[in-house]
XYZ file of C-alpha atoms in Angstrom:
716
model
C 29.312 31.857 -30.354
C 25.157 32.127 -29.666
C 26.485 33.108 -26.082
C 28.535 35.497 -27.681
C 26.739 37.126 -29.996
C 23.536 37.147 -26.987
C 25.874 39.137 -25.603
C 26.589 42.136 -28.487
C 22.740 42.663 -28.450
C 22.235 43.329 -25.093
C 25.723 45.659 -25.346
C 23.857 47.567 -28.798
C 20.891 47.396 -27.601
C 22.046 48.987 -23.422
C 24.142 52.049 -25.705
C 21.216 52.771 -27.900
C 18.439 53.537 -25.150
C 18.098 56.640 -23.835
C 19.757 57.770 -21.048
C 17.684 57.670 -18.807
C 18.148 54.506 -15.734
C 16.687 50.794 -16.321
C 16.324 48.025 -13.844
C 19.768 46.587 -13.581
C 18.897 43.164 -12.698
C 21.964 41.128 -10.111
C 23.785 39.070 -10.721
C 22.868 35.349 -11.813
C 23.434 33.827 -9.021
C 24.105 30.136 -10.067
C 24.284 25.579 -8.966
C 25.228 22.271 -10.659
C 21.373 22.060 -11.739
C 19.418 24.812 -12.039
C 20.853 29.290 -12.336
C 18.328 32.307 -11.227
C 17.313 35.823 -11.684
C 15.711 38.502 -10.563
C 14.096 40.745 -13.709
C 11.970 42.709 -14.432
C 8.626 42.650 -16.386
C 9.760 47.185 -17.369
C 12.482 49.113 -17.740
C 11.497 51.434 -14.236
C 7.965 51.791 -11.921
C 6.563 54.800 -11.209
C 5.047 56.291 -7.639
C 1.762 54.339 -7.238
C 1.871 51.494 -9.466
C 2.876 48.217 -10.128
C 5.717 46.923 -10.763
C 5.889 43.016 -11.719
C 8.584 41.801 -11.410
C 9.723 37.256 -11.996
C 11.303 35.443 -10.887
C 14.082 34.241 -13.643
C 14.681 29.599 -13.369
C 17.465 28.321 -15.803
C 17.007 24.411 -15.468
C 19.207 22.056 -16.432
C 17.993 18.544 -18.288
C 17.028 15.881 -16.497
C 16.282 18.481 -13.785
C 12.623 20.198 -13.305
C 10.842 22.273 -9.872
C 7.504 22.536 -9.158
C 4.657 24.663 -9.164
C 2.199 25.880 -6.397
C 1.350 22.118 -5.723
C 3.918 20.000 -6.686
C 1.664 16.703 -6.721
C 2.645 13.371 -5.631
C 6.725 14.691 -5.123
C 8.691 18.177 -4.228
C 7.907 20.422 -2.781
C 6.062 24.839 -4.378
C 9.467 26.728 -5.348
C 9.266 29.171 -2.032
C 10.117 33.512 -1.560
C 11.188 35.674 0.559
C 11.295 39.274 0.628
C 13.533 41.062 2.291
C 11.434 45.405 0.804
C 12.014 49.095 1.843
C 9.534 50.452 4.108
C 5.911 50.935 2.058
C 6.950 48.137 -0.853
C 4.998 45.085 -1.070
C 5.498 42.235 -3.305
C 2.335 39.901 -3.951
C 1.052 36.219 -4.443
C 3.430 34.598 -7.119
C 1.935 34.595 -10.789
C 1.761 30.769 -12.004
C 2.729 29.705 -15.288
C 0.304 26.761 -16.390
C 2.942 23.520 -15.328
C 3.702 20.980 -16.721
C 2.817 17.200 -16.010
C 5.490 15.035 -14.998
C 4.703 11.229 -15.336
C 7.642 9.022 -12.782
C 6.530 5.608 -12.924
C 3.297 5.397 -10.973
C 3.999 8.657 -9.281
C 2.415 11.854 -11.066
C 4.502 16.067 -10.600
C 2.705 18.960 -11.649
C 5.881 21.121 -12.223
C 8.080 23.263 -14.720
C 11.286 22.274 -17.136
C 13.760 24.601 -19.731
C 13.606 28.727 -18.993
C 10.598 29.766 -16.926
C 8.989 32.594 -15.343
C 7.648 34.015 -12.264
C 5.865 36.681 -11.871
C 5.179 38.505 -9.295
C 3.869 42.165 -8.369
C 5.351 44.349 -6.683
C 3.025 47.555 -5.030
C 4.998 51.337 -4.943
C 3.956 53.478 -2.629
C 2.285 56.879 -4.156
C 4.772 58.658 -2.134
C 8.136 57.015 -3.804
C 11.052 59.915 -5.473
C 10.759 59.545 -9.230
C 14.827 59.091 -10.109
C 15.338 57.002 -6.787
C 15.985 53.452 -7.864
C 15.029 50.462 -5.494
C 16.738 48.117 -4.048
C 14.476 44.571 -3.590
C 16.367 41.451 -2.637
C 14.054 37.473 -2.476
C 15.483 34.185 -1.008
C 13.923 31.756 -3.208
C 13.292 27.771 -2.010
C 13.958 25.546 -5.520
C 13.207 21.845 -4.727
C 14.876 20.712 -7.950
C 14.734 16.991 -8.868
C 15.546 14.317 -11.001
C 14.374 10.661 -11.827
C 17.123 10.459 -9.106
C 16.905 12.684 -6.845
C 15.554 16.193 -5.029
C 17.756 18.716 -4.124
C 16.696 22.074 -1.999
C 18.546 24.986 -4.089
C 17.843 28.278 -2.391
C 19.794 30.451 -3.062
C 19.249 35.205 -2.389
C 18.527 36.945 -5.398
C 18.376 41.437 -5.861
C 17.548 43.975 -8.706
C 17.838 47.577 -8.748
C 14.423 49.021 -10.067
C 14.370 52.216 -10.847
C 10.422 55.485 -9.890
C 9.702 57.496 -13.178
C 6.998 59.210 -13.771
C 4.772 57.426 -16.555
C 4.882 53.681 -17.535
C 7.998 53.073 -18.364
C 9.123 50.635 -22.215
C 9.170 46.382 -21.517
C 12.179 45.543 -20.428
C 13.596 43.994 -24.135
C 15.197 41.530 -22.645
C 12.302 39.593 -20.351
C 9.301 42.319 -20.716
C 8.235 39.823 -23.383
C 8.524 36.341 -21.244
C 7.206 38.037 -18.431
C 3.989 40.593 -20.189
C 2.843 36.322 -22.377
C 3.075 34.419 -18.960
C 1.638 37.291 -16.536
C -1.696 37.456 -19.999
C -1.680 33.061 -20.197
C -1.289 32.895 -16.559
C -4.544 30.759 -15.306
C -7.276 32.875 -13.997
C -11.388 32.871 -13.242
C -13.371 33.800 -15.929
C -16.374 33.183 -15.158
C -17.155 29.416 -14.923
C -19.545 27.939 -12.363
C -18.081 24.370 -11.110
C -19.678 21.882 -8.932
C -18.734 18.780 -7.771
C -19.647 14.825 -6.805
C -18.930 11.505 -5.703
C -20.238 8.823 -7.288
C -20.059 5.803 -7.654
C -16.924 5.699 -6.296
C -15.005 9.358 -8.648
C -15.225 12.416 -7.885
C -17.705 14.209 -10.876
C -16.104 17.930 -11.485
C -18.729 19.756 -13.887
C -17.885 23.335 -15.190
C -20.238 25.138 -17.366
C -20.269 28.987 -18.503
C -18.250 31.420 -19.168
C -15.757 30.359 -22.468
C -17.598 26.913 -21.879
C -20.247 27.817 -22.439
C -21.218 26.037 -26.749
C -17.971 25.123 -27.498
C -16.001 21.646 -28.022
C -12.985 21.632 -25.174
C -11.062 19.679 -26.771
C -7.908 17.826 -24.487
C -8.887 18.607 -20.613
C -7.492 18.210 -17.447
C -8.217 19.206 -13.547
C -4.961 21.017 -11.876
C -6.339 21.156 -7.994
C -4.580 23.465 -5.963
C -3.514 21.675 -2.718
C -2.213 17.817 -2.274
C -4.410 14.807 -0.744
C -7.224 16.198 -2.268
C -7.438 14.178 -5.710
C -5.533 11.385 -7.174
C -2.130 12.828 -9.673
C -1.767 10.303 -10.905
C -5.503 8.571 -12.252
C -6.477 9.216 -15.187
C -8.806 11.562 -15.872
C -12.278 11.004 -18.449
C -14.648 12.008 -19.701
C -17.602 14.481 -21.165
C -18.542 17.757 -23.331
C -21.790 19.256 -23.745
C -23.016 22.572 -24.434
C -23.227 24.423 -21.379
C -19.018 23.363 -20.500
C -17.781 19.972 -19.571
C -17.488 16.533 -17.376
C -14.952 15.293 -15.375
C -14.480 11.840 -13.506
C -11.105 12.551 -10.662
C -9.711 9.723 -8.402
C -10.130 11.328 -5.132
C -7.318 10.856 -2.593
C -7.032 9.727 0.468
C -8.474 13.976 1.382
C -11.453 14.062 -0.234
C -13.785 12.655 2.429
C -12.214 16.010 4.736
C -12.838 18.885 2.629
C -14.196 20.649 4.094
C -14.746 23.907 1.752
C -14.582 23.711 -2.101
C -12.137 22.361 -4.111
C -10.442 24.703 -6.606
C -7.966 24.735 -9.106
C -6.421 24.979 -12.390
C -9.371 23.592 -15.580
C -6.843 23.240 -18.711
C -8.111 23.116 -21.747
C -7.759 23.470 -25.445
C -9.592 26.213 -25.289
C -7.234 27.862 -22.687
C -6.888 27.842 -19.053
C -8.777 29.380 -16.382
C -8.705 29.087 -12.368
C -12.332 26.881 -10.742
C -14.303 27.198 -7.167
C -16.172 23.625 -7.599
C -18.819 23.812 -4.751
C -20.445 20.258 -3.532
C -23.266 19.873 -5.682
C -24.741 17.277 -7.871
C -24.098 18.430 -11.745
C -24.299 21.094 -13.863
C -26.613 20.813 -16.346
C -26.132 19.724 -20.487
C -22.073 19.169 -18.909
C -22.199 16.004 -21.083
C -23.800 14.325 -24.104
C -22.220 15.808 -26.805
C -19.234 13.998 -27.207
C -16.453 12.454 -25.280
C -12.380 14.198 -24.334
C -9.394 13.049 -25.616
C -7.531 12.321 -23.353
C -5.353 15.451 -21.946
C -1.529 13.674 -23.043
C 1.564 13.504 -20.559
C 3.765 16.175 -19.688
C 6.923 16.221 -18.717
C 10.456 16.867 -18.504
C 11.199 13.056 -19.847
C 11.527 11.353 -16.410
C 9.269 8.454 -17.369
C 11.222 7.399 -20.172
C 14.376 6.994 -18.356
C 13.492 5.428 -15.733
C 10.594 2.843 -17.341
C 13.397 1.027 -18.039
C 14.106 -0.617 -14.367
C 12.139 -3.974 -13.095
C 9.468 -2.972 -11.829
C 7.599 -4.178 -8.826
C 7.068 -7.835 -8.654
C 10.308 -8.608 -10.571
C 12.648 -6.007 -8.586
C 11.687 -7.970 -5.143
C 12.492 -11.595 -6.126
C 16.406 -9.816 -7.382
C 16.154 -7.774 -3.347
C 14.864 -11.993 -1.816
C 17.847 -13.401 -4.272
C 20.138 -10.494 -3.029
C 19.813 -11.710 0.441
C 20.435 -14.664 0.460
C 23.844 -14.334 -1.915
C 24.036 -11.553 1.201
C 25.199 -14.258 3.419
C 27.633 -15.771 1.128
C 29.425 -12.536 1.623
C 32.623 -12.005 3.296
C 31.509 -8.480 4.810
C 29.008 -11.002 6.598
C 31.467 -13.502 8.316
C 31.264 -13.021 11.121
C 27.603 -13.160 11.387
C 27.823 -16.004 10.803
C 30.542 -16.801 12.894
C 27.153 -15.857 15.652
C 24.465 -17.485 13.776
C 26.920 -20.684 14.270
C 26.922 -20.439 17.625
C 23.354 -19.814 18.361
C 22.348 -22.374 16.439
C 24.641 -25.188 18.171
C 23.197 -24.348 21.823
C 19.825 -24.298 20.288
C 20.659 -27.665 18.328
C 18.224 -29.907 20.618
C 15.938 -28.076 21.895
C 12.947 -27.583 18.649
C 10.859 -24.772 20.567
C 13.369 -22.984 20.894
C 15.614 -23.135 18.411
C 11.972 -21.723 16.199
C 11.052 -19.408 18.978
C 15.122 -17.753 18.100
C 14.682 -18.040 14.063
C 11.836 -15.743 14.101
C 13.052 -13.225 16.831
C 15.930 -13.334 14.720
C 14.075 -12.629 11.150
C 12.312 -9.782 13.627
C 15.623 -7.918 14.284
C 16.588 -8.341 10.434
C 13.391 -7.277 9.960
C 12.822 -4.489 11.760
C 16.010 -3.275 11.395
C 16.405 -3.047 7.226
C 12.605 -1.285 7.668
C 14.296 0.597 9.505
C 17.169 1.823 7.961
C 15.156 1.819 4.720
C 13.075 4.478 6.349
C 15.748 6.761 7.532
C 17.027 6.317 3.817
C 14.156 7.450 1.727
C 13.433 10.091 3.850
C 16.572 11.115 3.309
C 16.116 11.447 -0.076
C 12.911 12.891 0.267
C 14.575 15.707 2.101
C 16.631 16.112 -1.157
C 19.449 14.542 0.539
C 22.088 12.438 -1.356
C 22.012 8.674 0.563
C 21.770 5.264 -0.662
C 22.507 1.933 0.403
C 25.556 1.787 2.550
C 25.480 5.993 3.703
C 25.821 5.448 7.875
C 28.856 3.980 6.683
C 29.887 6.941 5.285
C 30.550 9.411 9.827
C 33.397 7.949 11.432
C 30.894 8.390 14.223
C 28.882 5.063 13.334
C 32.398 3.115 12.334
C 34.175 4.418 15.760
C 30.778 2.655 17.269
C 30.587 -0.188 15.133
C 34.471 -1.523 15.514
C 33.468 -0.603 19.589
C 30.997 -2.556 19.618
C 32.405 -5.300 17.553
C 35.229 -5.489 19.685
C 32.396 -6.376 23.200
C 31.742 -8.938 21.060
C 35.209 -10.519 20.522
C 35.187 -9.672 25.049
C 32.465 -11.537 25.665
C 32.734 -14.133 23.371
C 36.411 -14.916 24.624
C 35.111 -15.055 28.586
C 36.686 -11.690 29.494
C 32.707 -10.107 30.780
C 29.188 -11.703 30.624
C 26.223 -9.888 29.658
C 23.946 -10.790 32.253
C 23.705 -12.638 35.467
C 24.160 -15.810 34.545
C 27.701 -17.731 34.210
C 26.191 -21.342 33.078
C 23.735 -21.232 30.170
C 26.748 -23.259 28.080
C 26.104 -22.674 23.795
C 24.908 -19.446 24.192
C 25.824 -17.269 21.437
C 26.955 -13.664 21.728
C 24.668 -12.153 23.336
C 23.117 -14.512 24.150
C 23.171 -13.263 28.051
C 20.157 -11.095 27.324
C 18.022 -14.187 26.961
C 17.225 -16.387 23.834
C 15.066 -14.610 22.589
C 16.154 -10.839 22.710
C 19.831 -12.160 21.506
C 18.702 -13.502 18.709
C 16.519 -10.311 17.623
C 20.011 -8.626 18.185
C 22.078 -10.974 16.624
C 19.743 -9.859 13.934
C 20.099 -6.067 14.186
C 24.256 -6.896 14.086
C 23.374 -8.581 10.506
C 21.650 -5.595 8.681
C 24.374 -3.318 10.522
C 27.017 -5.534 8.868
C 25.321 -6.714 5.914
C 25.345 -2.591 5.360
C 28.420 -2.509 3.519
C 28.085 -5.502 0.935
C 26.148 -5.808 -1.949
C 25.170 -9.064 -3.278
C 24.535 -9.660 -7.408
C 21.161 -8.712 -7.704
C 20.530 -6.720 -5.271
C 22.458 -3.705 -6.554
C 19.081 -3.429 -9.282
C 16.632 -4.175 -6.706
C 17.038 -1.668 -4.374
C 18.350 1.496 -7.513
C 14.739 0.404 -8.729
C 13.238 0.378 -4.587
C 13.613 4.234 -4.663
C 11.926 5.465 -7.309
C 9.061 3.549 -6.229
C 6.844 5.147 -3.441
C 7.306 4.250 -0.045
C 5.441 1.361 0.596
C 6.771 -0.607 -2.668
C 10.091 0.907 -1.400
C 10.131 -0.871 2.166
C 8.353 -4.270 0.487
C 11.803 -4.392 -1.795
C 13.455 -3.685 1.494
C 11.704 -5.645 3.569
C 12.331 -8.756 0.933
C 16.037 -8.310 1.314
C 15.918 -9.333 4.696
C 13.999 -11.737 4.390
C 16.627 -13.234 1.703
C 18.875 -12.328 4.349
C 16.940 -14.280 7.435
C 16.913 -17.124 4.696
C 18.553 -19.736 5.350
C 19.119 -19.806 9.493
C 14.486 -19.043 9.702
C 14.886 -22.584 7.890
C 17.472 -24.542 9.570
C 16.415 -23.184 12.846
C 12.356 -24.560 11.777
C 13.769 -27.860 10.698
C 14.263 -30.314 13.188
C 16.205 -32.717 10.772
C 18.495 -30.693 10.104
C 19.459 -28.691 13.545
C 19.876 -33.330 14.953
C 22.255 -33.987 13.109
C 24.561 -30.909 15.181
C 26.727 -33.043 18.109
C 25.097 -32.573 21.704
C 25.872 -29.629 23.910
C 29.793 -29.558 25.735
C 32.731 -28.565 26.677
C 33.508 -28.041 22.900
C 30.846 -25.400 22.652
C 32.955 -23.141 25.288
C 36.422 -23.806 22.857
C 33.719 -22.941 19.452
C 33.064 -19.877 20.876
C 36.613 -18.829 21.708
C 37.637 -19.628 18.702
C 34.218 -17.132 17.490
C 35.275 -13.755 19.112
C 38.318 -13.972 16.456
C 35.955 -12.477 13.354
C 34.848 -10.456 15.630
C 38.801 -9.280 16.523
C 38.868 -9.251 12.085
C 35.707 -6.965 11.701
C 36.865 -4.438 14.419
C 40.367 -3.672 13.614
C 38.762 -3.809 9.429
C 36.899 -1.034 11.652
C 39.146 1.165 13.283
C 41.390 0.986 9.075
C 38.561 2.226 7.816
C 37.449 5.243 10.443
C 41.563 5.879 9.930
C 41.147 6.421 6.535
C 38.185 8.577 7.055
C 39.526 10.872 9.274
C 43.480 10.790 10.117
C 45.420 9.904 12.199
C 45.162 11.791 15.451
C 41.599 10.389 15.047
C 43.409 6.586 14.619
C 45.056 6.921 17.412
C 42.487 8.094 19.967
C 40.129 5.254 18.791
C 42.912 2.780 19.696
C 43.053 3.779 22.791
C 39.606 4.148 23.344
C 39.798 0.952 22.859
C 41.758 0.302 25.234
C 40.018 1.584 28.034
C 36.965 -1.000 26.542
C 38.901 -3.757 26.758
C 39.913 -2.160 30.388
C 36.647 -1.122 31.721
C 35.273 -4.985 30.228
C 38.042 -6.984 32.211
C 37.487 -5.463 35.489
C 33.677 -5.473 35.002
C 34.270 -8.726 34.462
C 36.524 -9.449 37.549
C 34.208 -8.394 39.921
C 30.931 -11.078 38.307
C 33.103 -13.342 39.033
C 33.675 -11.876 42.639
C 30.427 -12.014 42.734
C 29.184 -15.233 41.316
C 31.929 -16.426 44.224
C 30.105 -14.477 47.316
C 32.309 -12.003 47.349
C 31.792 -8.132 46.818
C 34.158 -6.533 44.408
C 32.522 -2.538 44.828
C 35.618 -1.240 43.642
C 36.868 -3.424 40.871
C 32.569 -2.637 39.645
C 33.539 1.165 39.596
C 36.890 1.200 38.235
C 35.277 -1.152 35.156
C 33.014 1.735 34.884
C 35.094 5.214 35.306
C 37.289 2.852 32.126
C 34.144 2.783 30.954
C 33.178 5.885 30.726
C 36.370 7.538 30.062
C 36.175 5.135 26.407
C 32.897 6.676 25.658
C 34.420 10.046 25.585
C 38.241 9.384 23.445
C 35.304 8.390 21.536
C 32.961 11.476 21.566
C 36.264 13.284 20.715
C 38.148 10.930 17.607
C 34.742 11.645 15.801
C 34.727 15.009 16.633
C 39.296 15.799 15.913
C 38.876 18.434 12.311
C 39.915 15.390 9.563
C 43.506 15.333 7.711
C 43.081 16.727 4.205
C 45.025 13.247 2.307
C 47.920 14.124 0.433
C 47.746 15.117 -3.288
C 49.914 12.660 -4.492
C 49.024 10.507 -7.505
C 46.496 7.277 -6.815
C 47.892 3.928 -8.274
C 45.729 1.227 -8.733
C 48.478 -1.141 -7.669
C 50.314 -3.570 -10.520
C 51.926 -0.139 -11.308
C 47.728 0.495 -12.724
C 47.820 4.354 -12.568
C 44.447 5.636 -11.531
C 43.157 9.269 -11.169
C 39.750 10.106 -8.943
C 36.924 10.247 -11.599
C 34.513 13.096 -12.901
C 33.126 13.487 -15.751
C 35.220 15.518 -17.476
C 38.059 12.744 -16.449
C 35.376 10.069 -18.553
C 34.458 12.851 -21.155
C 38.955 14.130 -21.916
C 39.758 10.661 -22.384
C 36.769 9.487 -24.832
C 38.086 12.486 -27.666
C 41.086 11.179 -26.499
C 40.065 7.832 -27.818
C 40.642 5.989 -24.578
C 38.223 3.849 -23.708
C 37.731 3.678 -19.205
C 37.400 2.206 -17.083
C 35.521 4.005 -14.167
C 34.850 1.882 -10.342
C 33.004 4.013 -7.902
C 34.072 2.013 -4.203
C 34.111 2.597 -0.531
C 37.361 1.546 2.290
C 34.259 0.483 4.186
C 33.047 -2.115 1.401
C 34.539 -5.085 1.783
C 33.488 -6.690 -1.535
C 35.234 -3.863 -3.393
C 38.708 -4.166 -2.210
C 37.988 -8.275 -2.544
C 38.003 -7.530 -6.725
C 40.412 -4.452 -6.630
C 42.732 -7.079 -5.127
C 41.962 -10.064 -6.551
C 40.770 -8.640 -10.219
C 41.950 -4.507 -10.639
C 44.773 -4.218 -8.944
C 46.371 -7.617 -10.774
C 49.082 -7.685 -13.186
C 47.601 -9.228 -16.069
C 44.367 -6.813 -15.303
C 48.007 -4.127 -15.900
C 48.924 -5.421 -18.536
C 45.613 -5.439 -20.295
C 44.908 -1.748 -19.436
C 48.487 -0.541 -21.155
C 47.805 -2.851 -23.927
C 44.347 -1.060 -24.960
C 45.739 2.562 -24.048
C 42.229 2.360 -20.718
C 42.707 4.717 -18.299
C 41.879 3.603 -14.599
C 39.048 6.074 -13.158
C 38.117 5.361 -9.743
C 35.596 7.523 -8.168
C 35.982 7.148 -3.976
C 32.090 7.170 -1.471
C 34.302 6.675 1.263
C 32.915 9.706 2.965
C 29.572 11.901 1.950
C 29.594 12.812 -2.100
C 26.057 13.409 -3.203
C 28.083 13.392 -7.209
C 29.278 10.308 -6.828
C 25.219 10.135 -4.986
C 24.293 11.005 -8.544
C 26.504 8.985 -10.706
C 25.814 5.391 -9.208
C 20.892 7.214 -9.434
C 21.616 7.568 -13.101
C 23.381 3.325 -13.825
C 19.976 2.366 -11.391
C 21.912 1.272 -8.305
C 21.708 3.172 -4.970
C 25.466 2.012 -3.883
C 29.086 0.735 -4.381
C 30.797 -1.523 -6.113
C 30.021 -0.321 -9.532
C 32.027 -0.647 -12.290
C 31.797 1.303 -15.555
C 33.215 0.456 -19.193
C 32.812 4.130 -21.306
C 33.540 2.769 -25.841
C 34.809 6.195 -27.615
C 32.119 5.557 -30.146
C 29.030 4.365 -28.311
C 26.700 6.978 -26.097
C 26.294 4.162 -23.244
C 28.727 2.300 -20.714
C 28.711 -1.023 -20.064
C 28.187 -2.416 -16.843
C 30.445 -4.538 -15.183
C 29.543 -7.346 -13.118
C 29.394 -6.773 -9.237
C 31.786 -10.147 -8.332
C 35.239 -9.642 -10.894
C 37.314 -12.091 -11.968
C 40.353 -10.805 -14.291
C 38.787 -12.222 -16.769
C 35.771 -10.565 -16.650
C 37.714 -7.109 -16.799
C 40.613 -8.770 -19.614
C 37.720 -9.052 -22.011
C 35.890 -6.188 -21.803
C 38.852 -4.448 -22.042
C 39.342 -7.296 -24.905
C 36.833 -5.330 -26.415
């Protein structure tokens, strides 16, 4: 109704307007997070004048864009103009920003509706009656408490030329003029800044500050890295002005020029330039300034309920320990068992292997966490296990698992020596290197699993500053490696293992089969991500890999007997090259579009794809909704589905409760699902949400499900 009334008023205004041309706004451009358009303050412009146009942003709730200095994260809005000859666009006239606190971060930006005015110079030889086509490519960094997305929109405006001054645009003119009139600007204020007792003391005097109480005051620096944005600003005022105590940031000492910014007070907001020097006289002594309240859009309240750093680190440690019991880590347990058996009666070697394994785990967690945080900072919607959403990564891991299995089966050996009974896979590289690589592989393969405590810890870590987030990820790695490290550092436990002997070769052969099983599972995931043609090529890749490994193994055996096996080795290398080429072709094939057949949750339980609209529709019908966020590469998800969600008893419970079952499939990248996971404090799958009519928020079910848990939840 409101939109209809607005439309009627606009049409009425156009009908009653004079017959001269008016500025024609380009079509409003939209994304899921922001709508934007290029609008004019006046209904036209005169030759030789300066017109004011503005980029109007209509930002969705819980999202925000940024000021010229975004603060501790994000990026400012940037404009790239395409203009007729002789027309020039000036700099953005930035309105005073909100202060948006997010845990320990402070950002400067805008929410709701905001105009960014820009002066446009019209050439004097422009012809009245003509129209100037203005085009601008606007890049917005649109962020919420969970993620940032760079949205690029191309906006346009046809600005008519006329003689004399044009009246204000009836829709946007008054708002733009108000921003232009109230935007921070120089006001004859003198400012100085100096270091005193570790604080950067800013003093400002004269102009509108003289003889008046400025009220709550805050300094917004134009540059990042000079003043700590999140630190409190306290101060006092005097007869001529005010003094603020700021916290210097890492770049303060390197600043070789005066510090510029906006001083916001109850009297108004003013641009100031603070040169180095002693505090100005009479800028304190009359009283203390009240603290300026945090502004912003409320993200702090939304995320403040999550665990703090220490709790998140503890949860990560516990989750890492429990991760050793998850099914996707079983192949790595086999590798660690072989390595432990080989070093059971060699305490120094066991200690070295244990610490090398720990180093491999922590290094890989650090690299994965750094990449994840970098992707999110660049606006990508990424979460735990993000690398497994890539078919290329899945194919590479499948072939790696196959190669490790062939190595354990004795088909080939890595390195020169065939002795060294009791070594685990990869151990032919040497004990320390083998243990390190085993740690690397443990992290890569553990990614499909999410253990209890992990989800909350990682979900909170992704909202923390990067040093704290990396620490939480390292605690998770420490938990994963801890059982193995403790055993390797405890001679009493090692001494209970039997001494090396022929039984260890049989053990290695047996441990090859978990590797083959892991390879088959990854191939199945690859097929689900791509299609039949790519799957067939990957099978061929595996066959060529096995052939190449067998030929190289024959060549190794011949050389051990003192014979030359050059042709066999060359044939083996050629087979491996063909295998690599086949893998590259497989991952580059177009993804097959899945069929449109109705989904089935098992045991006759119908499943529909998840969407926010589907949840709202079911709740409007008075039906409870269970949402299963899952992925084919998530082993924990598949075990929960087979044992708890797809059973006959669970199906009857769904029918009795008239419940709707929705599935959010995260096998391949889906930004909407990633955003929903973040909204509930999670960074990966599985996540189970039970919505009930009449309740605003869903109930989050445990990550390890049983029939009883699901049936009891539906019964409520």
